[in-house]
Short mmCIF file of C-alpha atoms in Angstrom, two decimals:
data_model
loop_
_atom_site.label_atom_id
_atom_site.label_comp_id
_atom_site.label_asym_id
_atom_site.label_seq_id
_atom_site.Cartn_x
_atom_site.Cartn_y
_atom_site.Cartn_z
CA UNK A 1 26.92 -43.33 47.28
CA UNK A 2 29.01 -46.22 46.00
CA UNK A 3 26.69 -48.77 47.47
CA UNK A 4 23.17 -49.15 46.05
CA UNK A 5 20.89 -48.23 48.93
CA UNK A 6 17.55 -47.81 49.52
CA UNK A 7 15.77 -44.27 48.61
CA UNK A 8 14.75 -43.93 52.58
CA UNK A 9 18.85 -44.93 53.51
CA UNK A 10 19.88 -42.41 50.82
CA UNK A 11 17.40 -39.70 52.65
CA UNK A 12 19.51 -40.42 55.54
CA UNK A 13 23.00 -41.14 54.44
CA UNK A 14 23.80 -40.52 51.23
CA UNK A 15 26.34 -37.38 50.91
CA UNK A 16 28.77 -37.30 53.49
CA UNK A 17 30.36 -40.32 54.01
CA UNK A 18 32.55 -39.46 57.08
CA UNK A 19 36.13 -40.98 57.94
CA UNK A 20 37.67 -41.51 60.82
CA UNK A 21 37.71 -39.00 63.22
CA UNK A 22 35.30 -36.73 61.58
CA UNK A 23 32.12 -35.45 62.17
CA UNK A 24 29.47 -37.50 62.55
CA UNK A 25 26.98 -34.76 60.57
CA UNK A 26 27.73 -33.22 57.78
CA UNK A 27 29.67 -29.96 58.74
CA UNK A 28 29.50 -26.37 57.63
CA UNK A 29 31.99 -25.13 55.38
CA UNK A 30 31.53 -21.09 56.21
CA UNK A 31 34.09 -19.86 54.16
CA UNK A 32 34.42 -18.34 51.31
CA UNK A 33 38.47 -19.19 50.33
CA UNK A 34 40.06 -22.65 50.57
CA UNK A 35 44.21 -22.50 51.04
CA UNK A 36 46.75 -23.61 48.88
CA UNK A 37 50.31 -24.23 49.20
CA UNK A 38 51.67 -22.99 45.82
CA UNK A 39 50.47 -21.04 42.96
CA UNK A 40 50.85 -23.85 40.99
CA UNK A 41 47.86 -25.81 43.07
CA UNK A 42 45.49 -22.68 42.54
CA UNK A 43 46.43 -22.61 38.60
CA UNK A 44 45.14 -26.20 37.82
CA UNK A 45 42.22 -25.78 39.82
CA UNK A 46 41.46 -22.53 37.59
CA UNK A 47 42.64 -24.37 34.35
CA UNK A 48 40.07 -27.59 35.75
CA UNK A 49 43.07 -29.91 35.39
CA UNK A 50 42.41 -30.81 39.13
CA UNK A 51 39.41 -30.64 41.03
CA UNK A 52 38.76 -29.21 44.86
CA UNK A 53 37.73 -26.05 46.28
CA UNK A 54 39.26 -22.43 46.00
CA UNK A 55 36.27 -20.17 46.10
CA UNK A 56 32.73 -20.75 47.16
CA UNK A 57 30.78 -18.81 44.63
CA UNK A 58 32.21 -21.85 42.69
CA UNK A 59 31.57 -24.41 44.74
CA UNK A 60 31.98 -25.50 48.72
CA UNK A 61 32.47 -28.79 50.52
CA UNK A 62 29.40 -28.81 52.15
CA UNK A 63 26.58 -27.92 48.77
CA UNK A 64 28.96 -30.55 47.23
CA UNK A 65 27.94 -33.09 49.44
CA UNK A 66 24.00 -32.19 49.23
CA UNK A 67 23.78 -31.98 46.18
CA UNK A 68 25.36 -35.96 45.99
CA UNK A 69 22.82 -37.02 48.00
CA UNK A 70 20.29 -35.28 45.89
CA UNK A 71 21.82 -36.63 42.70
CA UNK A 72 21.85 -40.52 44.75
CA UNK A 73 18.05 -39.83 45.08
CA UNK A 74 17.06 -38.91 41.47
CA UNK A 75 19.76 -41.55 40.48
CA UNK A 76 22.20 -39.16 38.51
CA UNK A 77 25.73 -38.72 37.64
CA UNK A 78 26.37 -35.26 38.75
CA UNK A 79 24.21 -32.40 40.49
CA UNK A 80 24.48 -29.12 41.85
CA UNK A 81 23.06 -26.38 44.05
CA UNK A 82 21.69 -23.14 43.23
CA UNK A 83 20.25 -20.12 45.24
CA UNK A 84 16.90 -20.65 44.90
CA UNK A 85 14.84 -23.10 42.36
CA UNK A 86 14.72 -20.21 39.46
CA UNK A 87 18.02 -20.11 39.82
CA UNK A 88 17.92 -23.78 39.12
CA UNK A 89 15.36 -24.07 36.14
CA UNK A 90 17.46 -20.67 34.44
CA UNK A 91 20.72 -22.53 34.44
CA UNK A 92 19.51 -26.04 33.35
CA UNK A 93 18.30 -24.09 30.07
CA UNK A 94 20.73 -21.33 29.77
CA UNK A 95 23.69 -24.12 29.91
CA UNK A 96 22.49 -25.57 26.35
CA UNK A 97 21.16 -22.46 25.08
CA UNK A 98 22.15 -18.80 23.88
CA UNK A 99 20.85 -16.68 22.19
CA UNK A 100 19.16 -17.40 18.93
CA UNK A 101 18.16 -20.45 20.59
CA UNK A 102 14.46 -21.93 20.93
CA UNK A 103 12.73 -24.05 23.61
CA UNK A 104 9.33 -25.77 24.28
CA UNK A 105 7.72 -25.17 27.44
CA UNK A 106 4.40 -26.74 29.22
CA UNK A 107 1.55 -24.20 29.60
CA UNK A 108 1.17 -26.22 33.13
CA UNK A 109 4.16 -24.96 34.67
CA UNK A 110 4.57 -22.49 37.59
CA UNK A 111 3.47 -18.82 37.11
CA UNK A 112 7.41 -17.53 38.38
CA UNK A 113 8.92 -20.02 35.87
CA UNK A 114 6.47 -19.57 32.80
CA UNK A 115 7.95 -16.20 33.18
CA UNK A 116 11.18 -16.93 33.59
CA UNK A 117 11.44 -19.05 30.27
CA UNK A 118 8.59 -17.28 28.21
CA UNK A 119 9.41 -13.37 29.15
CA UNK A 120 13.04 -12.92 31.13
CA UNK A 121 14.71 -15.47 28.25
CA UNK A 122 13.15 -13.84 25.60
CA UNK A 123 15.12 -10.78 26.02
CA UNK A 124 17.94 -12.37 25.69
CA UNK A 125 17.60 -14.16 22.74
CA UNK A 126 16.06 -17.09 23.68
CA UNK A 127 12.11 -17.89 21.98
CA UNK A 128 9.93 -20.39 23.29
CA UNK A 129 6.71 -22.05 22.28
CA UNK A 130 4.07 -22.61 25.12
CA UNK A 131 2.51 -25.97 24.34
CA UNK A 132 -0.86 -27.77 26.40
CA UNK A 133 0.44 -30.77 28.22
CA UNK A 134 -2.10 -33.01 27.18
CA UNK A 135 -1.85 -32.26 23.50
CA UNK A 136 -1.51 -34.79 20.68
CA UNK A 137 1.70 -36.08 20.02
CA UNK A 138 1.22 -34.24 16.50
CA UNK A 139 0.72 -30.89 18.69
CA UNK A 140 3.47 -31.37 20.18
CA UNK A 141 5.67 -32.28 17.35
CA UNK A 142 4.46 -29.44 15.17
CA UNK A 143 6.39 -27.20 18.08
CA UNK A 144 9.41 -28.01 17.18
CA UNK A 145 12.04 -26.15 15.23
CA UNK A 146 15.22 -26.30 14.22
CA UNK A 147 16.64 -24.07 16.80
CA UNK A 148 14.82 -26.00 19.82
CA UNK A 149 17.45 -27.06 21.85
CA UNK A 150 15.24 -27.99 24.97
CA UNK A 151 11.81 -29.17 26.51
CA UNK A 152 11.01 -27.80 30.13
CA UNK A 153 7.75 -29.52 31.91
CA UNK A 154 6.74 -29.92 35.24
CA UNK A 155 6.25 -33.65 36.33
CA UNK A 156 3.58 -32.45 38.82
CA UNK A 157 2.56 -28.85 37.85
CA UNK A 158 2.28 -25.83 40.05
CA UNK A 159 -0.92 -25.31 40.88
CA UNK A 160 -2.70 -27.61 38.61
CA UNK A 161 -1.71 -30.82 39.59
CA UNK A 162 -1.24 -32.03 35.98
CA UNK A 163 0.87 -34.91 35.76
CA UNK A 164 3.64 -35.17 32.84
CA UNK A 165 3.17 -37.45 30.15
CA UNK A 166 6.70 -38.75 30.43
CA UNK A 167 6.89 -41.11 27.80
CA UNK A 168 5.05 -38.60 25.30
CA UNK A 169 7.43 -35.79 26.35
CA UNK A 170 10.60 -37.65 26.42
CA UNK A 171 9.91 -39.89 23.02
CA UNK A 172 9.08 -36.57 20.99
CA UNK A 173 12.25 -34.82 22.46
CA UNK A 174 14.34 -37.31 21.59
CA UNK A 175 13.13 -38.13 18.00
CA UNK A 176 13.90 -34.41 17.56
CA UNK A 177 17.33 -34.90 19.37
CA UNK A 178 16.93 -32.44 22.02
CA UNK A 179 16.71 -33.48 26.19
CA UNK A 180 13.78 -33.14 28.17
CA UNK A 181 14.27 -30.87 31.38
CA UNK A 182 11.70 -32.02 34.19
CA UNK A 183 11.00 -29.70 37.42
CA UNK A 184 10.11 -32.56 40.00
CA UNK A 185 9.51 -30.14 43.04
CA UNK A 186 6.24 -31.41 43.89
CA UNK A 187 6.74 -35.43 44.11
CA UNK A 188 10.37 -35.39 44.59
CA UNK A 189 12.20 -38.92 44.02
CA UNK A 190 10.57 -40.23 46.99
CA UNK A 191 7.70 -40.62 44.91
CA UNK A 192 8.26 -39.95 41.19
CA UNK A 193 11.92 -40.24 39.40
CA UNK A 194 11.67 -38.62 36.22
CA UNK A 195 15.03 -40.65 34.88
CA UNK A 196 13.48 -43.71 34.76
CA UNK A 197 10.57 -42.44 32.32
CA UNK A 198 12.78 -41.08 30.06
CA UNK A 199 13.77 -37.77 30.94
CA UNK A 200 17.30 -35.99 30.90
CA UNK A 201 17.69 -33.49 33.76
CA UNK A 202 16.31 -32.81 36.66
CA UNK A 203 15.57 -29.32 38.59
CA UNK A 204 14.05 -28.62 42.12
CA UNK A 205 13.11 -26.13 44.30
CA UNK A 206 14.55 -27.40 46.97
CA UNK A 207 13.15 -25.03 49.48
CA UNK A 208 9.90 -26.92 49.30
CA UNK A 209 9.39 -30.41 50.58
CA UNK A 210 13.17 -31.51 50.14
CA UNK A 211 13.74 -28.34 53.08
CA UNK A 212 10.67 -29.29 54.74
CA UNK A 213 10.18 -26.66 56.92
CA UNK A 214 10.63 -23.50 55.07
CA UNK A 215 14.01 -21.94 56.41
CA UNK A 216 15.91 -22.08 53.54
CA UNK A 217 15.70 -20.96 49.79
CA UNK A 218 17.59 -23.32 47.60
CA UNK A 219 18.05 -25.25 43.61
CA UNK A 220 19.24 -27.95 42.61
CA UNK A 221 20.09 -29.63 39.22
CA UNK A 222 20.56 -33.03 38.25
CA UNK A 223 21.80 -34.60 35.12
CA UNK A 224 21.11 -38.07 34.67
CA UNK A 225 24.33 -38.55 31.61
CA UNK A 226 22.04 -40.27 29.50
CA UNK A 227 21.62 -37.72 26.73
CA UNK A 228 24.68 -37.65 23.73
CA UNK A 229 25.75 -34.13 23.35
CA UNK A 230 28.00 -35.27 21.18
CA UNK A 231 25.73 -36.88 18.91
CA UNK A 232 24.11 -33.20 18.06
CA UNK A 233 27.46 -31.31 18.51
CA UNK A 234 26.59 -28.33 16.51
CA UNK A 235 23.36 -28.13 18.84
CA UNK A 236 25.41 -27.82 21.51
CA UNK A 237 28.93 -26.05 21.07
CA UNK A 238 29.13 -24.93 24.70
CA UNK A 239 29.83 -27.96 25.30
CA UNK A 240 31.33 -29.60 22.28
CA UNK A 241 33.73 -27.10 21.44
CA UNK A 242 36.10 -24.91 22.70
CA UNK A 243 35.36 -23.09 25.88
CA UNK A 244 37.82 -19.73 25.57
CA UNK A 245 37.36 -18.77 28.76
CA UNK A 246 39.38 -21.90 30.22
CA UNK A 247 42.16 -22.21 27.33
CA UNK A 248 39.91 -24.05 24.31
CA UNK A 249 38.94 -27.05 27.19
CA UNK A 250 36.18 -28.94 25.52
CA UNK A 251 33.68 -30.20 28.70
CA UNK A 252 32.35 -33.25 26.87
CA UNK A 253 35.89 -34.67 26.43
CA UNK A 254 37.68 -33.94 29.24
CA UNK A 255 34.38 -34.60 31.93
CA UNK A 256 32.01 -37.33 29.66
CA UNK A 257 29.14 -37.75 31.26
CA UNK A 258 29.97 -35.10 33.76
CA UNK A 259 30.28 -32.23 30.76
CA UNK A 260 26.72 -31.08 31.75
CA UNK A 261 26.49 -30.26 35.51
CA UNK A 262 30.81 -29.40 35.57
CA UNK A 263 30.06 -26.60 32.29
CA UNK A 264 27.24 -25.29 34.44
CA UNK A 265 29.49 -25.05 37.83
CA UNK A 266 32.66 -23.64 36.23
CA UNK A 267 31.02 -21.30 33.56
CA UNK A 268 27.64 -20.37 34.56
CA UNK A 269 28.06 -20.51 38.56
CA UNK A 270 31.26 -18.24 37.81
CA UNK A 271 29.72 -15.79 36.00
CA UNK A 272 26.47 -14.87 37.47
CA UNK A 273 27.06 -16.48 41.12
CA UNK A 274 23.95 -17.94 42.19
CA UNK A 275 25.52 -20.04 44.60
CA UNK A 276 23.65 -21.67 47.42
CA UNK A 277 24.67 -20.62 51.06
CA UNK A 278 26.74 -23.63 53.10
CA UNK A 279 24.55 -22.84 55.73
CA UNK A 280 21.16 -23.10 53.81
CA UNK A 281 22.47 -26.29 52.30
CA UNK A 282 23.09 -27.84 55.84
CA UNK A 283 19.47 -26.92 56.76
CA UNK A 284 18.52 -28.61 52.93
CA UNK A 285 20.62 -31.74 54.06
CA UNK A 286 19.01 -32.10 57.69
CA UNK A 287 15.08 -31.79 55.64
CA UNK A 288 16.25 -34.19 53.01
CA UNK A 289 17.32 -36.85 56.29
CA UNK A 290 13.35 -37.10 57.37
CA UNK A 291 12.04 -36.39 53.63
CA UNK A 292 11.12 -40.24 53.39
CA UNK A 293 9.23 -40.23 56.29
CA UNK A 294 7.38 -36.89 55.62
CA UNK A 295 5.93 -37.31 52.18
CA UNK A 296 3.80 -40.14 52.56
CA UNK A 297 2.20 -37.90 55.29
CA UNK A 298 1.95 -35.10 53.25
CA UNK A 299 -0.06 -37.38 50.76
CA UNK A 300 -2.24 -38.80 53.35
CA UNK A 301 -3.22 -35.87 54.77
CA UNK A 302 -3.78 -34.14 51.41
CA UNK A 303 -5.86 -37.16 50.04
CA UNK A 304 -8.32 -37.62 53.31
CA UNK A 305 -8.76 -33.49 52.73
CA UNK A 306 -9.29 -34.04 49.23
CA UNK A 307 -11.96 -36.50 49.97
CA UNK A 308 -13.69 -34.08 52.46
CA UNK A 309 -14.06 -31.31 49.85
CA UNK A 310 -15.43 -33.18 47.60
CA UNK A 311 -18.79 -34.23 49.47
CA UNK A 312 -18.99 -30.39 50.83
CA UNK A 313 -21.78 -28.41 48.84
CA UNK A 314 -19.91 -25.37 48.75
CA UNK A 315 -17.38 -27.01 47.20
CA UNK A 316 -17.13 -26.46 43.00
CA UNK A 317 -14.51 -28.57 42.31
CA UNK A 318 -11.56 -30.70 43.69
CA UNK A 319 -8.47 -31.12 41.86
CA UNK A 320 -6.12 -33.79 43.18
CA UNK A 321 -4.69 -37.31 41.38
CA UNK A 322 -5.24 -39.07 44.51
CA UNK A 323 -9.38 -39.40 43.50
CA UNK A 324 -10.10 -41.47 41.21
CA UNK A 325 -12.28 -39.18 39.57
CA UNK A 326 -9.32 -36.84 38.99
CA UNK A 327 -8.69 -36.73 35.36
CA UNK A 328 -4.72 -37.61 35.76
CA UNK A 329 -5.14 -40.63 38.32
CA UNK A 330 -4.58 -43.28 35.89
CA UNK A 331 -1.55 -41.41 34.58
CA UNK A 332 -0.30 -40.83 38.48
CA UNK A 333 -0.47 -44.50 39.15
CA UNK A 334 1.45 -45.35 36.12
CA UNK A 335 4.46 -42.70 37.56
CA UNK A 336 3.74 -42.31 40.75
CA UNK A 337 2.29 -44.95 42.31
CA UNK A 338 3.12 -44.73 45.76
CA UNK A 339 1.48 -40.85 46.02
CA UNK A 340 1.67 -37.22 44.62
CA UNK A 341 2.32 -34.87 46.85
CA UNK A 342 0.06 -32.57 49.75
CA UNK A 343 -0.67 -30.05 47.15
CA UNK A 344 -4.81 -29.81 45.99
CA UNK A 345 -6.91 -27.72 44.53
CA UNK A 346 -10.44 -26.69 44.97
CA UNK A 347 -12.90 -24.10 43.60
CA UNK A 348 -15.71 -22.42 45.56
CA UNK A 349 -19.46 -21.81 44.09
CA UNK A 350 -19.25 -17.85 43.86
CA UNK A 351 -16.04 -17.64 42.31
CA UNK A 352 -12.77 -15.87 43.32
CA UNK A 353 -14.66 -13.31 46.24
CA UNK A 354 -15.85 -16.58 47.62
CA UNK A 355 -12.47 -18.14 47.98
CA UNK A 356 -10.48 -15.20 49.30
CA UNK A 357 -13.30 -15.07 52.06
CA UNK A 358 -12.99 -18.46 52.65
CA UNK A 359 -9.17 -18.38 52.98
CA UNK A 360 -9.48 -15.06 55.44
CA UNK A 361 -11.58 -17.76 57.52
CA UNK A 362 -8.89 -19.99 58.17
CA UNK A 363 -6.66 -20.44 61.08
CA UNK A 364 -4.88 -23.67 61.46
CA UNK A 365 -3.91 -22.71 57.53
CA UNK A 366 -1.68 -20.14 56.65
CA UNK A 367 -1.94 -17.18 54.03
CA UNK A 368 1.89 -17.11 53.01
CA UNK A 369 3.84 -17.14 49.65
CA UNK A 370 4.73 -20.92 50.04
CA UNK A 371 3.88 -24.12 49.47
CA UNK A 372 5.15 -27.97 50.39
CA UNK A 373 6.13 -27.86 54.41
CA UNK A 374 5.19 -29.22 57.33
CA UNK A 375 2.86 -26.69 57.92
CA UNK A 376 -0.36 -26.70 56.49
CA UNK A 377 -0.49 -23.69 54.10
CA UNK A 378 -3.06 -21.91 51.48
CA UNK A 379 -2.60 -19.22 48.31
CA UNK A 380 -4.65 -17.93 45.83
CA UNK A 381 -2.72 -18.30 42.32
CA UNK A 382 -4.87 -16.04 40.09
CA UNK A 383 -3.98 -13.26 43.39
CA UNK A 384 -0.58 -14.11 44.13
CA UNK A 385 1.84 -16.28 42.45
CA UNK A 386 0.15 -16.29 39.19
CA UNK A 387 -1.12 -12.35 38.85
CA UNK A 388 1.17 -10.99 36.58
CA UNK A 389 -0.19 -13.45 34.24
CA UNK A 390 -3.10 -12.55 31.65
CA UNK A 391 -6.52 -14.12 31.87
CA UNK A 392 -5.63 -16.01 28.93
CA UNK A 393 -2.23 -17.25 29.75
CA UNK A 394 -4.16 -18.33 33.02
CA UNK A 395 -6.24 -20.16 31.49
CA UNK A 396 -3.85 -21.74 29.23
CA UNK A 397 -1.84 -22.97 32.41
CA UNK A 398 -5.53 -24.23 33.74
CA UNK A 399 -5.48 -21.91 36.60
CA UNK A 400 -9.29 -21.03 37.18
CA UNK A 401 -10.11 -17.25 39.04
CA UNK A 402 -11.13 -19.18 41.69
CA UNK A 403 -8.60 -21.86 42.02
CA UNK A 404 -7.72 -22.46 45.53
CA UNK A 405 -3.88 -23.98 46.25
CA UNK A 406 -4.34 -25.84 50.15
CA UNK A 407 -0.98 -27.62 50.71
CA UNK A 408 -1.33 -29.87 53.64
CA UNK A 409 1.44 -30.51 56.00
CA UNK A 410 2.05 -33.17 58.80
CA UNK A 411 -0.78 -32.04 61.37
CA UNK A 412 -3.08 -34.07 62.74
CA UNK A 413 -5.57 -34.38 59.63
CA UNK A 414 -8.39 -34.03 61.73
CA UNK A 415 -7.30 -30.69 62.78
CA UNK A 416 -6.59 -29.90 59.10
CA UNK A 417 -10.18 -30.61 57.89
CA UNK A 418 -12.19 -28.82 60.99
CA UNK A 419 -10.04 -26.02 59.89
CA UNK A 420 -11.57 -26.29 56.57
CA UNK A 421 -14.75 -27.43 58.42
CA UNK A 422 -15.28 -23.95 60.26
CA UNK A 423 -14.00 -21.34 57.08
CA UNK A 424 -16.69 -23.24 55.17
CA UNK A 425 -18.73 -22.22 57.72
CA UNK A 426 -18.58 -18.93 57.74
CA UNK A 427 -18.89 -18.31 54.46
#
């Protein structure tokens, strides 16, 4: 948006700005071709000498519009969609990468993405070094090389609840003149915006809070145009020299601060096609209208739960910023100090048999392969998300046997916690 609004206006406007005589909501754009009247027309959109819309694998009206509005909220210069958030977190590091190439990633970080960058990348090319989030600064300075071209963190991680050292991460990145890449799923701008602390893009999953209500699998990237490609050109020759495949064009010339996010539409979006549906991203845009409203729910709900479990004997641990006994709530004050997210985490006495028992209990709470919508939800990492992971790499990522994921939605928190009440129970 032009105008500087508010993050709750932005929820609600930002995107589609209609004109007059158009719709009032943002419409679909189901189709996969956009007409032209000349050849001419189509061969400048293919050369990128002028921009619009000729196929949607590329990019359509309608993700162009979300992905504004997501790119208003993080307070960007250019964003796009994806299929899904893996889709998202593989082309924010294979658009500055190849292989040959060598990136940094946080233990912390979700199971499906630790794989992603530490296994899938690998075999192409790509090496990584798996570093503790709360290392030294001399830990994490010894992990760099002279082939790292990124750092990839969570800024609330999946499951653990860790919360990024920003300025840490981002001052150690830079002094080795390589961007910091932050997933910010779990707090989403509402209540964290990773730009501000220093970091350089931005990825989501958007079919978690952002959706809301889990109909729709989506990405999103988000560069905020602060990092200098140019400045470590030979770091970076996809975009700082010739691109072949669209007659020698050189994206941080002819697009500036738009190089990043228009390199990853035209090349990568081209190539492999993980485009987002126009109908998904009209379900994304309609979540993203009440996100505002939702997430401060979310975090009530999860910290009065939070609270319960930890005066419950059965109860091992609780793992949530929100406490001030949790060991990142000064650190979640400092970055996000108006709330986390729903998402805790709790161990049983008698380990992991106790906790799949105690999830089998539940009924309010549901056993699904989710996490972050309005409806109050439960997994078991070690089981599920995290299980092609070895015992060590789970404990590297701090994700205990028994570690219990509870992500509370917008019910009545009362019913939320006798739900919990009467699984404890029955234990």
């Amino acid at each position: 948006m032009s105008e500087k609004y508010s993050i709750e206006t932005t929820c609600v406007q930002g995107g589609w700005k209609p004109k007059k005589g158009e719709p009032r909501v943002l419409p679909i754009y189901q189709s996969t071709t956009f007409k032209y009247d000349t050849s001419e027309q189509m061969g400048r959109l293919f050369d990128l000498e002028d921009s619009g819309y000729f196929y949607t694998r590329l990019q359509n009206p309608t993700n162009d519009y979300v992905a504004q509005k997501i790119c208003d909220l993080e307070g960007g210069v250019a964003a796009m969609l994806t299929s899904s958030g893996q889709a998202a977190n593989y082309y924010a590091v294979f658009n500055i990468c190849e292989a040959g190439s060598h990136i940094i990633v946080s233990s912390s970080v979700y199971g499906g993405t630790f794989n992603l960058l530490t296994c899938t990348l690998k075999k192409m090319g790509i090496d990584s070094t798996v570093i503790d989030p709360d290392c030294t600064e001399d830990e994490l300075h010894a992990a760099f090389q002279d082939n790292t071209r990124a750092v990839f963190a969570e800024s609330l991680a999946n499951p653990t609840l860790a919360v990024l050292d920003f300025d840490k991460f981002a001052k150690a990145a830079h002094s080795h003149g390589v961007p910091l890449i932050v997933d910010n799923t779990f707090p989403t701008p509402v209540n964290c915006r990773p730009f501000v602390y220093g970091a350089d893009i931005v990825t989501h999953s958007t079919t978690k809070y952002m959706d809301g209500h889990a109909m729709s699998v989506g990405g999103c990237i988000v560069d905020s145009g602060n990092f200098d490609w140019e400045t470590y050109a030979d770091r970076y020759p996809g975009l700082t020299k010739p691109d072949e495949s669209y007659h020698g064009i050189i994206y941080t010339e002819r697009f500036g601060k738009a190089a990043y996010i228009t390199k990853a539409t035209a090349q990568l979006m081209r190539d492999l096609g993980s485009i987002q549906s126009p109908q998904n991203a009209f379900l994304l845009n309609a979540g993203l209208e009440t996100l505002h409203l939702r997430m401060p729910r979310h975090c009530e709900n999860a910290q009065r739960v939070a609270e319960y479990l930890s005066e419950r004997d059965e109860v091992a641990w609780v793992r949530y910023p929100g406490l001030k006994t949790d060991r990142y709530h000064e650190r979640a004050l400092r970055y996000m100090p108006n709330g986390t997210c729903g998402v805790l985490a709790f161990g049983l006495k008698g380990g992991r048999e106790v906790a799949v028992r105690f999830m089998d209990h539940l009924k309010l709470a549901a056993i699904v392969t989710h996490v972050a919508d309005a409806r109050t939800c439960v997994l078991h990492p070690a089981s599920h998300t995290h299980r092609q992971m070895t015992d060590e790499q789970l404990k590297e990522a701090g994700v205990e046997p028994d570690l219990i994921r509870f992500s509370c939605g917008i019910e009545n928190v009362g019913d939320i916690i006798a739900d919990v009440e009467q699984a404890l129970a029955d234990l």
